[in-house]
PDB file of C-alpha atoms and ligand atoms in Angstrom:
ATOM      1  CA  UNK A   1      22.420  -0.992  13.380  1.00  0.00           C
ATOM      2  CA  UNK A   2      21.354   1.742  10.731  1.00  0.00           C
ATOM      3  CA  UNK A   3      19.962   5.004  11.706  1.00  0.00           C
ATOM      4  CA  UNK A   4      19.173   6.069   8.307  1.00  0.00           C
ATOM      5  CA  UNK A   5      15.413   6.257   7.382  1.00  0.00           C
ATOM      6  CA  UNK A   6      13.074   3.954   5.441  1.00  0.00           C
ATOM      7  CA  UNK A   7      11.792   5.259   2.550  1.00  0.00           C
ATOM      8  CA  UNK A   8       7.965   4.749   1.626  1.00  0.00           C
ATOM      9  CA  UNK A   9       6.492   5.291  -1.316  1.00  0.00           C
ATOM     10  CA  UNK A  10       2.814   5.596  -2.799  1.00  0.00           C
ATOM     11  CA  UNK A  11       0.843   6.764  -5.645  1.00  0.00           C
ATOM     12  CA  UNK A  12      -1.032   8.778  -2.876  1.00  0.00           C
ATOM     13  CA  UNK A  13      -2.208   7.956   0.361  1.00  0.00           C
ATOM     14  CA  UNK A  14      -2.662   4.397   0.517  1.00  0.00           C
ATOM     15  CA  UNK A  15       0.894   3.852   1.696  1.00  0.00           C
ATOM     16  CA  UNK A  16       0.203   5.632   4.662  1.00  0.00           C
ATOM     17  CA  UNK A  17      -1.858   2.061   5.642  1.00  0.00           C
ATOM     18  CA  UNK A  18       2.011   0.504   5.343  1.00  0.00           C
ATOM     19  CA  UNK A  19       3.029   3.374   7.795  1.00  0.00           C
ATOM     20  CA  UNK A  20       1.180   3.496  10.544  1.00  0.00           C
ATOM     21  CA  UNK A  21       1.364  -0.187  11.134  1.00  0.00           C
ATOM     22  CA  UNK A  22       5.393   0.640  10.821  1.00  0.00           C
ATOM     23  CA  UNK A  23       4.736   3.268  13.522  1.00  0.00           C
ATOM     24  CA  UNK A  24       3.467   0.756  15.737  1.00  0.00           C
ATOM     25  CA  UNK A  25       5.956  -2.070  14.561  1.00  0.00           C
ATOM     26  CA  UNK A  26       9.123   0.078  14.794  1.00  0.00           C
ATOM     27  CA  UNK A  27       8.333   2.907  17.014  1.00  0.00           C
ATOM     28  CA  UNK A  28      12.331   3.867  17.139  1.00  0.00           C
ATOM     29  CA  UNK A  29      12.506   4.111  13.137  1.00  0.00           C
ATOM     30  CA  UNK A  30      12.753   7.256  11.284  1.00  0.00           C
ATOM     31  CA  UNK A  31      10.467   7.401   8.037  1.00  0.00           C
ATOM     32  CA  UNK A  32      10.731   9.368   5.124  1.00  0.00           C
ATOM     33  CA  UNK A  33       7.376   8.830   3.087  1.00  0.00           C
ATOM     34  CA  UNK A  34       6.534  10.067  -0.820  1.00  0.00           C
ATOM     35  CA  UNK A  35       3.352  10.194  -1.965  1.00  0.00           C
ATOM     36  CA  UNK A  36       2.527  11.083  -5.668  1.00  0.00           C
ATOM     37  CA  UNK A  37      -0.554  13.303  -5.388  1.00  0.00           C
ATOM     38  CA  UNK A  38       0.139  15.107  -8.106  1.00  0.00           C
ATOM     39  CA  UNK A  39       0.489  12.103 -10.490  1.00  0.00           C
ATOM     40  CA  UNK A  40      -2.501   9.588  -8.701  1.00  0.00           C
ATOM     41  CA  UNK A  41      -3.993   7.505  -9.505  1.00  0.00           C
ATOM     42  CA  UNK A  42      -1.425   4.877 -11.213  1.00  0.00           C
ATOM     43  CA  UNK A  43      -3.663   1.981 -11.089  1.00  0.00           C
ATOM     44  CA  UNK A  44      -5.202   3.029 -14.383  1.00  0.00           C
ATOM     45  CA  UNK A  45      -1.889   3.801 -16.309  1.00  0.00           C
ATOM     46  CA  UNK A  46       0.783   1.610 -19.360  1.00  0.00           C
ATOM     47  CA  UNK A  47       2.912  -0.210 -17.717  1.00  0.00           C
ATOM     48  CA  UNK A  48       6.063   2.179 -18.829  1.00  0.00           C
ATOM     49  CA  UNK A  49       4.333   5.047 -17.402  1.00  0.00           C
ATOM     50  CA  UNK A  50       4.191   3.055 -13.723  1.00  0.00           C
ATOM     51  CA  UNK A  51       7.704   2.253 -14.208  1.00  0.00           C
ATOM     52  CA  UNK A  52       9.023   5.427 -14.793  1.00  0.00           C
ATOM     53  CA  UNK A  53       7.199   6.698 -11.860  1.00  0.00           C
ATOM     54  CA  UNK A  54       8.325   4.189  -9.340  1.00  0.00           C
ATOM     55  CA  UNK A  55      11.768   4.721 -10.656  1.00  0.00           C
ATOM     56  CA  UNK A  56      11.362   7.858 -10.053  1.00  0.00           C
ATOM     57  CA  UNK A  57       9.742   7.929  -6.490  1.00  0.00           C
ATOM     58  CA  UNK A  58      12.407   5.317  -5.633  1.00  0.00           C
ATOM     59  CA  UNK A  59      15.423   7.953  -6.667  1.00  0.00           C
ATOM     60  CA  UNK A  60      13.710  10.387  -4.773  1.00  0.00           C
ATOM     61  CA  UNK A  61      14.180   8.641  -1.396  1.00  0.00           C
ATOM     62  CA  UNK A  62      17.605   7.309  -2.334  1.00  0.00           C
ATOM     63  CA  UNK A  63      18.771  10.908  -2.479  1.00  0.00           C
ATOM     64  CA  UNK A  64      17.694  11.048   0.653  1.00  0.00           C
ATOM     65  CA  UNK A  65      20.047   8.173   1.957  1.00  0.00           C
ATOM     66  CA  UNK A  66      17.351   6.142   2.889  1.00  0.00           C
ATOM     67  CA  UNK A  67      18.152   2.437   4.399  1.00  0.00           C
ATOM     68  CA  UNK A  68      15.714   0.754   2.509  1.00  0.00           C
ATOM     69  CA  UNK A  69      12.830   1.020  -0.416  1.00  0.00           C
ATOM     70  CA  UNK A  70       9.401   0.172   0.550  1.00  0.00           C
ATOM     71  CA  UNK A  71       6.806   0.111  -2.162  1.00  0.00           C
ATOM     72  CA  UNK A  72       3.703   0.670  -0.383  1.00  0.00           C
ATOM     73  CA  UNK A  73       2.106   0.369  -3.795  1.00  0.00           C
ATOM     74  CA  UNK A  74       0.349  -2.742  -5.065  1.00  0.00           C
ATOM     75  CA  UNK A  75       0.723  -1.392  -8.961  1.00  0.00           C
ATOM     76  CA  UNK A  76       4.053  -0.639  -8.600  1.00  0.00           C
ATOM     77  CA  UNK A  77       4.400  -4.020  -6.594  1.00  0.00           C
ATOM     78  CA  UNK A  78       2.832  -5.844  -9.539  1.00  0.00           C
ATOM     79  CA  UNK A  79       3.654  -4.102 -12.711  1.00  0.00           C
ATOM     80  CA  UNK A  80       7.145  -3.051 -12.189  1.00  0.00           C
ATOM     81  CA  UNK A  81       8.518  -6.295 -10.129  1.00  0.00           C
ATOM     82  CA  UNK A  82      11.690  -5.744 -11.733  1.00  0.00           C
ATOM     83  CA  UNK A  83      12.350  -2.447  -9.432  1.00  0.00           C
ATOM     84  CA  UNK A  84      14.410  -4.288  -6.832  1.00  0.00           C
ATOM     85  CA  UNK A  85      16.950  -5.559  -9.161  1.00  0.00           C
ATOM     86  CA  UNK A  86      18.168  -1.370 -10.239  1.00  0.00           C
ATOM     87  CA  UNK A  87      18.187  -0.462  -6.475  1.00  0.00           C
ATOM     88  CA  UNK A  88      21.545  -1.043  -4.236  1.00  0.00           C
ATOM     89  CA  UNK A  89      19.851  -1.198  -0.599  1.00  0.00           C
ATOM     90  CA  UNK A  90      17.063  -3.760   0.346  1.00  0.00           C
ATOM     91  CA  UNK A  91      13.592  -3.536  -1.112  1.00  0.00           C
ATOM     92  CA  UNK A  92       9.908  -4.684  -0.847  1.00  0.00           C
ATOM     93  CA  UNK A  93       7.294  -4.307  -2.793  1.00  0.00           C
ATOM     94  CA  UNK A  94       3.566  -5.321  -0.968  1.00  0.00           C
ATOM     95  CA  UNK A  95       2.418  -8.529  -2.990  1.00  0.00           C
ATOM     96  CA  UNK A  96       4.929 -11.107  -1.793  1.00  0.00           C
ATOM     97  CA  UNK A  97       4.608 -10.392   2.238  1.00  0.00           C
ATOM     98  CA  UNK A  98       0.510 -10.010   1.888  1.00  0.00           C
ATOM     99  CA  UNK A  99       0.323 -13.523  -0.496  1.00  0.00           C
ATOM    100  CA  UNK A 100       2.185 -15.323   2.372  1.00  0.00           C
ATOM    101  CA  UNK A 101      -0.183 -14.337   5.162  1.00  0.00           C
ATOM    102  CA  UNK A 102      -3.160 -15.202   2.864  1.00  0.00           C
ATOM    103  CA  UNK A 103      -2.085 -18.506   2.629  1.00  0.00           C
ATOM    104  CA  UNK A 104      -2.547 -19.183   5.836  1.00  0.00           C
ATOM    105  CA  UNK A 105      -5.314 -17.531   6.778  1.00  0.00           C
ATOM    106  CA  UNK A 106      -7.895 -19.357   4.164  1.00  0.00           C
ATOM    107  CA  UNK A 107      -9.401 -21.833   5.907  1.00  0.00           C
ATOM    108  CA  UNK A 108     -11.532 -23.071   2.859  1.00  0.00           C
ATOM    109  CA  UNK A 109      -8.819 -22.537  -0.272  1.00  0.00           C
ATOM    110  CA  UNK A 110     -11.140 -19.580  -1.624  1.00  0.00           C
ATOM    111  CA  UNK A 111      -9.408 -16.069  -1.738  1.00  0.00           C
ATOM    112  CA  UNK A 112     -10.309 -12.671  -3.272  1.00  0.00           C
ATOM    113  CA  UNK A 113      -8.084 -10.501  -4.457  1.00  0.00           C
ATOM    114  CA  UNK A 114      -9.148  -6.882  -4.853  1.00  0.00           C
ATOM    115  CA  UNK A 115      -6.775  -4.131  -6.178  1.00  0.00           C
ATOM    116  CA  UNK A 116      -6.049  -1.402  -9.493  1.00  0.00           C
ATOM    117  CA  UNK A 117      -6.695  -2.308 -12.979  1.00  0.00           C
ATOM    118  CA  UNK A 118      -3.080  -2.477 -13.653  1.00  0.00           C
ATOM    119  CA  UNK A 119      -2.391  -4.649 -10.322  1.00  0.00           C
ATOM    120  CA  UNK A 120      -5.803  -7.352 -11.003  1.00  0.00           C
ATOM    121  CA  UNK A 121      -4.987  -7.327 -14.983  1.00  0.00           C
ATOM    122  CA  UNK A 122      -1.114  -8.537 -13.829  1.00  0.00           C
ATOM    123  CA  UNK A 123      -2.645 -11.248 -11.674  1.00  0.00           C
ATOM    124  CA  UNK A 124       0.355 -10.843  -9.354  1.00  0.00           C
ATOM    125  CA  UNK A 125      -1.368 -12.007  -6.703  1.00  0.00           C
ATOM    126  CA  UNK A 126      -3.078 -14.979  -8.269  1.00  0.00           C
ATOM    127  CA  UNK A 127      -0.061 -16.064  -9.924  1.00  0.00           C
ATOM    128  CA  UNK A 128       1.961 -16.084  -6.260  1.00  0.00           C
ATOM    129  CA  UNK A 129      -0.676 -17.735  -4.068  1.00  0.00           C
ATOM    130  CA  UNK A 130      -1.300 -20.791  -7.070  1.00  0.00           C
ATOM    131  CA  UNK A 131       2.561 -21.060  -7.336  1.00  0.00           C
ATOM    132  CA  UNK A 132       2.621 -21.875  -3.245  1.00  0.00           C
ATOM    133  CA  UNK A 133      -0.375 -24.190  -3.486  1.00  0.00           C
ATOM    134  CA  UNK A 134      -2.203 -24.624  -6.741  1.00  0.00           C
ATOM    135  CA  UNK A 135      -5.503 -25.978  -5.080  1.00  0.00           C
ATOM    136  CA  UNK A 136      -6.731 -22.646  -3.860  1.00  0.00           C
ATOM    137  CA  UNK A 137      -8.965 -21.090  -6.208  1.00  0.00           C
ATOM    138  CA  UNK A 138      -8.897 -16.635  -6.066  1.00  0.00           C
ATOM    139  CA  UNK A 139     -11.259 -14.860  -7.680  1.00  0.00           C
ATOM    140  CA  UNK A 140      -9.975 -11.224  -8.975  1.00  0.00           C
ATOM    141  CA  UNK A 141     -11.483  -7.862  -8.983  1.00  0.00           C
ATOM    142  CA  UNK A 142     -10.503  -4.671  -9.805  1.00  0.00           C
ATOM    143  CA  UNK A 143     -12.310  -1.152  -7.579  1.00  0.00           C
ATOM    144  CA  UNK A 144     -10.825   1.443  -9.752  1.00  0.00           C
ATOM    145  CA  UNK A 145     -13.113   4.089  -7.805  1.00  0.00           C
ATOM    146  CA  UNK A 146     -11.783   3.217  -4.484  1.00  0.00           C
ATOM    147  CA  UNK A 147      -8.673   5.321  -4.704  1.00  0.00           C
ATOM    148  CA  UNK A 148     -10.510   8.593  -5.951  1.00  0.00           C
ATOM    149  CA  UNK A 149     -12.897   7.665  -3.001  1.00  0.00           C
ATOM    150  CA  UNK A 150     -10.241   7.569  -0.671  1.00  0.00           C
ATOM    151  CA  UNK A 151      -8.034  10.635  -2.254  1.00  0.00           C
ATOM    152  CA  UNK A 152     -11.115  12.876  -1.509  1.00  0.00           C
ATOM    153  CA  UNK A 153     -12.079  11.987   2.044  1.00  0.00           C
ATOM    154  CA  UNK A 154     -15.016   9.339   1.346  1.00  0.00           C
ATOM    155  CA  UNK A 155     -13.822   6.871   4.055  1.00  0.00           C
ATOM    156  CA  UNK A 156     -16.498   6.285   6.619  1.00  0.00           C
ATOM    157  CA  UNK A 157     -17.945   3.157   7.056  1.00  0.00           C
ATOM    158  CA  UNK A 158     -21.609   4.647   7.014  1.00  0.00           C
ATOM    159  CA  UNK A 159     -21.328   7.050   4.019  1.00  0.00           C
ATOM    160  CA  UNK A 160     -24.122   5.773   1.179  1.00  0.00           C
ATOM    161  CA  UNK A 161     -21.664   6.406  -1.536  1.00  0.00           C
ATOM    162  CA  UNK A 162     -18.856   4.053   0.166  1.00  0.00           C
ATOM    163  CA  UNK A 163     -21.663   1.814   0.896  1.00  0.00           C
ATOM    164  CA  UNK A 164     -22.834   1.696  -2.921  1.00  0.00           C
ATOM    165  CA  UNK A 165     -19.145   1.630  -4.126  1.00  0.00           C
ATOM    166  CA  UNK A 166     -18.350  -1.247  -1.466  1.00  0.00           C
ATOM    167  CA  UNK A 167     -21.225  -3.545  -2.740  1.00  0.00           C
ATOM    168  CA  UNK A 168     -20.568  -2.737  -6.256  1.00  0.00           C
ATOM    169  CA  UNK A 169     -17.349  -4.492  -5.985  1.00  0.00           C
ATOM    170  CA  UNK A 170     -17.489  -7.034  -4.042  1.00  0.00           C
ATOM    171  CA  UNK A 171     -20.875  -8.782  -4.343  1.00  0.00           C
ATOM    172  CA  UNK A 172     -18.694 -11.215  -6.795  1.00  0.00           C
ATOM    173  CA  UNK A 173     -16.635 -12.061  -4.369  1.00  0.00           C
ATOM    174  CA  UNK A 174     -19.063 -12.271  -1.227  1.00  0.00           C
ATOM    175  CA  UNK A 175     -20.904 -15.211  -3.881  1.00  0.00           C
ATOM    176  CA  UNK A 176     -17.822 -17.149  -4.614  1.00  0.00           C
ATOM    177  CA  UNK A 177     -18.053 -17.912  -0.688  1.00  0.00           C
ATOM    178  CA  UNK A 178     -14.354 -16.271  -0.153  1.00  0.00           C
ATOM    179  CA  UNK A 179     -13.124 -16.875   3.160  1.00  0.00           C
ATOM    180  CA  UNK A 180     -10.038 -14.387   2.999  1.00  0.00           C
ATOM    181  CA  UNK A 181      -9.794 -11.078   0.926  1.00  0.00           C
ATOM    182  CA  UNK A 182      -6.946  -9.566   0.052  1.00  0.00           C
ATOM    183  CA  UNK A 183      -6.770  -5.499  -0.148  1.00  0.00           C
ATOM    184  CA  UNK A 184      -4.695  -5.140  -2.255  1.00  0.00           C
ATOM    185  CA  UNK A 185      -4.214  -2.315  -3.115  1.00  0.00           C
ATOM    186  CA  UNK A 186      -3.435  -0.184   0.133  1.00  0.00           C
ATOM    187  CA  UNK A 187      -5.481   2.469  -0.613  1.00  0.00           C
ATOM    188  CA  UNK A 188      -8.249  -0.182   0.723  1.00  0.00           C
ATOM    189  CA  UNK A 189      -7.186  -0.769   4.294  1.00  0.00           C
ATOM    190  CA  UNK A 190      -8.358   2.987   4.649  1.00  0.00           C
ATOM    191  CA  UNK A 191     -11.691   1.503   3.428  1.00  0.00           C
ATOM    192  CA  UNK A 192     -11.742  -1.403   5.575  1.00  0.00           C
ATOM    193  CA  UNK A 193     -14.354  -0.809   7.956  1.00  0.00           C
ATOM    194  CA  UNK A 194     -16.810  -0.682   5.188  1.00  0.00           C
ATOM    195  CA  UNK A 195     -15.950  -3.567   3.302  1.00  0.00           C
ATOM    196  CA  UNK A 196     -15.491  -5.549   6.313  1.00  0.00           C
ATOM    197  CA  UNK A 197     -19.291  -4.275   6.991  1.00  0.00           C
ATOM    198  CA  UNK A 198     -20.588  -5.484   3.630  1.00  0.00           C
ATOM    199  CA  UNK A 199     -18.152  -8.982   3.553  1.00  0.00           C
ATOM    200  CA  UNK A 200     -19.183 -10.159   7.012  1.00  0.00           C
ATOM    201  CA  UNK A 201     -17.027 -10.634  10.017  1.00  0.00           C
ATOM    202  CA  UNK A 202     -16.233 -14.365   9.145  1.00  0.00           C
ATOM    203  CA  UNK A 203     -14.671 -13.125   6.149  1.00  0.00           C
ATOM    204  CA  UNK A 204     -10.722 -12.082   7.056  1.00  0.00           C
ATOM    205  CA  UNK A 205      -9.122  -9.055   5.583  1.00  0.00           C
ATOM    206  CA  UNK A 206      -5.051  -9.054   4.714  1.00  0.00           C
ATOM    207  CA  UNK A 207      -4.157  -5.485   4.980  1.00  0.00           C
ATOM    208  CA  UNK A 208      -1.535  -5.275   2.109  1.00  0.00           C
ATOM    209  CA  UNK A 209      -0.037  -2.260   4.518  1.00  0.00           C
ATOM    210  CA  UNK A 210       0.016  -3.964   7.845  1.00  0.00           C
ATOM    211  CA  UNK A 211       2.146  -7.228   5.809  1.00  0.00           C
ATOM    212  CA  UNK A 212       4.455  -5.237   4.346  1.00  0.00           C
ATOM    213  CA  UNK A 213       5.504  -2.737   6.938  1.00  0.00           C
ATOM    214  CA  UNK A 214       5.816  -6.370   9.605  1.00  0.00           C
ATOM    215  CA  UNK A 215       7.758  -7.673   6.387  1.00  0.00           C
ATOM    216  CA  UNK A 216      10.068  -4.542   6.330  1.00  0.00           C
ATOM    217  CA  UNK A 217      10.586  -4.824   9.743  1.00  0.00           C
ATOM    218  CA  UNK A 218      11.843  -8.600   9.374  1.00  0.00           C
ATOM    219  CA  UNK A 219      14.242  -7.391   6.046  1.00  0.00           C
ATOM    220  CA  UNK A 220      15.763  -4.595   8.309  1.00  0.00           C
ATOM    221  CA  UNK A 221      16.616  -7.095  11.059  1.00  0.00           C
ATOM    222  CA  UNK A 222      17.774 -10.392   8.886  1.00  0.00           C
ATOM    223  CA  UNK A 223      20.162  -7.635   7.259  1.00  0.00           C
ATOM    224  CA  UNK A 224      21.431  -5.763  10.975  1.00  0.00           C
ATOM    225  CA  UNK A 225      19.795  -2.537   9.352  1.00  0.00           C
ATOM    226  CA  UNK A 226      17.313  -1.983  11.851  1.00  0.00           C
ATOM    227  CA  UNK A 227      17.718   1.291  14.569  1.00  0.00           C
ATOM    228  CA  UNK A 228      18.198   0.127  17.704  1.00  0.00           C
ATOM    229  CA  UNK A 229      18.137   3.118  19.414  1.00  0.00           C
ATOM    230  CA  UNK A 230      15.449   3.467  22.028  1.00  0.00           C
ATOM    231  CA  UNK A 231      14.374   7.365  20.945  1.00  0.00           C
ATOM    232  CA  UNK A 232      11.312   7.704  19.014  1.00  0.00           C
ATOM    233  CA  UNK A 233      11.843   7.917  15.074  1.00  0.00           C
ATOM    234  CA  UNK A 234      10.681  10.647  13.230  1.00  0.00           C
ATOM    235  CA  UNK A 235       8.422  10.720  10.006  1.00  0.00           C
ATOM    236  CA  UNK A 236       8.957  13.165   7.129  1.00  0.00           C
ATOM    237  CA  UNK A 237       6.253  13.177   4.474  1.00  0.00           C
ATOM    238  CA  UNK A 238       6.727  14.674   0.943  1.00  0.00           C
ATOM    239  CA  UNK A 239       4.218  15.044  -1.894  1.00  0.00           C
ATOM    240  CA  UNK A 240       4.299  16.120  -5.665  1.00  0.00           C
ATOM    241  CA  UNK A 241       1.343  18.484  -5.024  1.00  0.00           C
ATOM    242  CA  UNK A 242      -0.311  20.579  -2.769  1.00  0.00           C
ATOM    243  CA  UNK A 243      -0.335  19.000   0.895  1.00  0.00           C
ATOM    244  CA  UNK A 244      -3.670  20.424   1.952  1.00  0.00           C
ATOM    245  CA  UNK A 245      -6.027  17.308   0.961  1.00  0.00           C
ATOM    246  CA  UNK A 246      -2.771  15.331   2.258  1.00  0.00           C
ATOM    247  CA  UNK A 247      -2.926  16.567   5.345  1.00  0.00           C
ATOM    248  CA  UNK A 248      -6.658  16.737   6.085  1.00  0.00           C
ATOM    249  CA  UNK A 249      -7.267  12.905   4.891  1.00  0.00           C
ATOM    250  CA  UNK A 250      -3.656  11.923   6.406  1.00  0.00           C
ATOM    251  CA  UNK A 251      -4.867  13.696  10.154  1.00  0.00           C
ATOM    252  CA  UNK A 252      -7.714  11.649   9.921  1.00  0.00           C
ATOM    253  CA  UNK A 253      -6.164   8.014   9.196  1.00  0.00           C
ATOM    254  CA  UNK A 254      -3.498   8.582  11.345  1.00  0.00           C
ATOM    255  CA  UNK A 255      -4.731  10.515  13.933  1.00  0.00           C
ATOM    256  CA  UNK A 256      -2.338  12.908  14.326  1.00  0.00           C
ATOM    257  CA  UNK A 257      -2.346  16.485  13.467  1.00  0.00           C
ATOM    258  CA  UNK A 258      -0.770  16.814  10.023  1.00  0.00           C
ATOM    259  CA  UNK A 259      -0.815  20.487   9.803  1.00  0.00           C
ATOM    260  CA  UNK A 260       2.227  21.769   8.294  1.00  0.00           C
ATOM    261  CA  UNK A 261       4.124  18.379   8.404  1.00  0.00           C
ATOM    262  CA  UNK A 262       4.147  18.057   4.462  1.00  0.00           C
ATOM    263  CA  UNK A 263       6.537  19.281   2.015  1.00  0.00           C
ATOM    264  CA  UNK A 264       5.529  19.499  -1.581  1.00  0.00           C
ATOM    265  CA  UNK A 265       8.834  18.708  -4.103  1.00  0.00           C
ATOM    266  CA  UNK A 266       9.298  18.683  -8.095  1.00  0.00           C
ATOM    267  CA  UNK A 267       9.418  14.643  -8.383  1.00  0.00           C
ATOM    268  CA  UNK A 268      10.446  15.259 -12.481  1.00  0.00           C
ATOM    269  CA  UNK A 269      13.389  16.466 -11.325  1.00  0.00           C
ATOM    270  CA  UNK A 270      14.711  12.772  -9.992  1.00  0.00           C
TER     271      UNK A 270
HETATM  272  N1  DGL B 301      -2.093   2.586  -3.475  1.00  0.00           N
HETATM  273  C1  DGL B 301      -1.723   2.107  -4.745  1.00  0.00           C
HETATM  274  C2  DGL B 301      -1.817   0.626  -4.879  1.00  0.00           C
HETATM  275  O1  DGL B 301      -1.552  -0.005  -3.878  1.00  0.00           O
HETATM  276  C3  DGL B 301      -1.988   2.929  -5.952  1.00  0.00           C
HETATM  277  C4  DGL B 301      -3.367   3.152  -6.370  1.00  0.00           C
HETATM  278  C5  DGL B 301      -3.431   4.051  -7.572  1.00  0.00           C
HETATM  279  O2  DGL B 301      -2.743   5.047  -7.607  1.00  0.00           O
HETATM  280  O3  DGL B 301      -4.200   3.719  -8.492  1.00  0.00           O
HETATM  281  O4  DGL B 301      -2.101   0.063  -5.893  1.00  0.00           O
END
């Protein structure tokens, strides 16, 4: 038993799709969450810059003595793999716990993956779902305007220019005849409704969020970490810029009032 706090981190607010499924998952669990709003989007970045970002957002939450590292990032999850090995508590990163679920899902072998530049040009995905069974054939695209979609408030379902964004992307994938799609990125799952709308409801969504934070929840018990107290956690959110977009967007996703819940911090200092 470990009443220290996970730490989450993000670009922005895409790993807030990781925490409220943990809010749900692990009611009791305290959460400290980082999200780099004043250095998003990542997905479009070198390699070394990612790194030295996630190292970075990762030392942030250490100082903070928290129990474990969670990546809610599928860049950071697929450019900078080699994260885990500098870090001495437990980590995840999002691609390994949202491949697994994929694989079971797809009924007919054909999976889309949709996520960053950086995370599609990596082929993280593809390379882990081939390695487990090298009959199922995934067809990759990137939606580099889905995070600055997201990061300013377009996320309903029936807004044109979510509509025109959504079909943009994903009318490759919709004519491969994909069965399962991967968001992964998890900016996405905030977009879900509308490219759920656009794929069809046959089609089956793996929320890169919802995998990992059930995922984290399974580390934190294999490894006796997990708070088994029965009072509710509490959630601390931090940011790198101003929190009023934060706030607004974050209100709205996890409907809860926000207001005043977010600190802003220097993240070069860590
Ligand atoms: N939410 C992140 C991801 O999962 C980062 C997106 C970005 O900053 O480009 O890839």
């Amino acid at each position: 038993m470990n009443k220290n706090a996970i730490g989450v981190f993000d670009s922005g607010l895409g790993g807030l799709s990781a925490v409220k499924q943990m809010l749900c998952a692990m009611p009791n669990e305290n959460i400290i969450y980082f999200g780099d709003t004043g250095r998003v989007p990542y997905g479009n970045r070198s390699k070394d810059t990612i790194r030295r970002y996630a190292m970075q957002d990762a030392n942030f939450l250490l100082k903070n003595n928290v129990k474990m590292v969670v990546a809610a990032c599928g860049t950071v999850s697929s450019v900078a793999p080699d994260l885990e090995s500098t870090l001495k508590v437990p980590y995840t990163g999002v691609v390994l716990p949202t491949c697994f679920t994929a694989l079971k899902e797809s009924k007919n072998g054909k999976i889309g993956v949709i996520g960053t530049t950086a995370t599609i040009n990596s082929h993280s995905y593809k390379t882990r779902i081939q390695l487990k069974n090298p009959s199922f054939e995934v067809f990759e695209q990137d939606c580099p305007m889905f995070v600055p979609l997201v990061e300013n408030g377009f996320i309903d379902r029936d807004d044109m220019v979510v509509k025109l964004i959504v079909e943009k992307y994903m009318s490759n994938l919709k004519n491969a005849g994909v069965d399962t799609v991967i968001l992964g990125c998890t900016h996405y799952p905030i977009l879900k409704d509308a490219i759920q709308d656009f794929m069809g409801k046959d089609v089956t969504l793996i929320d890169s969020g919802k995998e990992t934070a059930l995922y984290t929840k399974k580390v934190l018990e294999e490894n006796g970490l997990n708070n088994t107290d029965k009072t509710p956690g509490t959630a601390q959110f931090f940011v790198s810029d101003t929190p009023d977009n934060f706030e607004k967007i974050a209100s709205l996703f996890l409907s809860k009032d926000m207001q005043n819940c977010v600190s802003r911090i220097n993240i070069e200092e860590y």
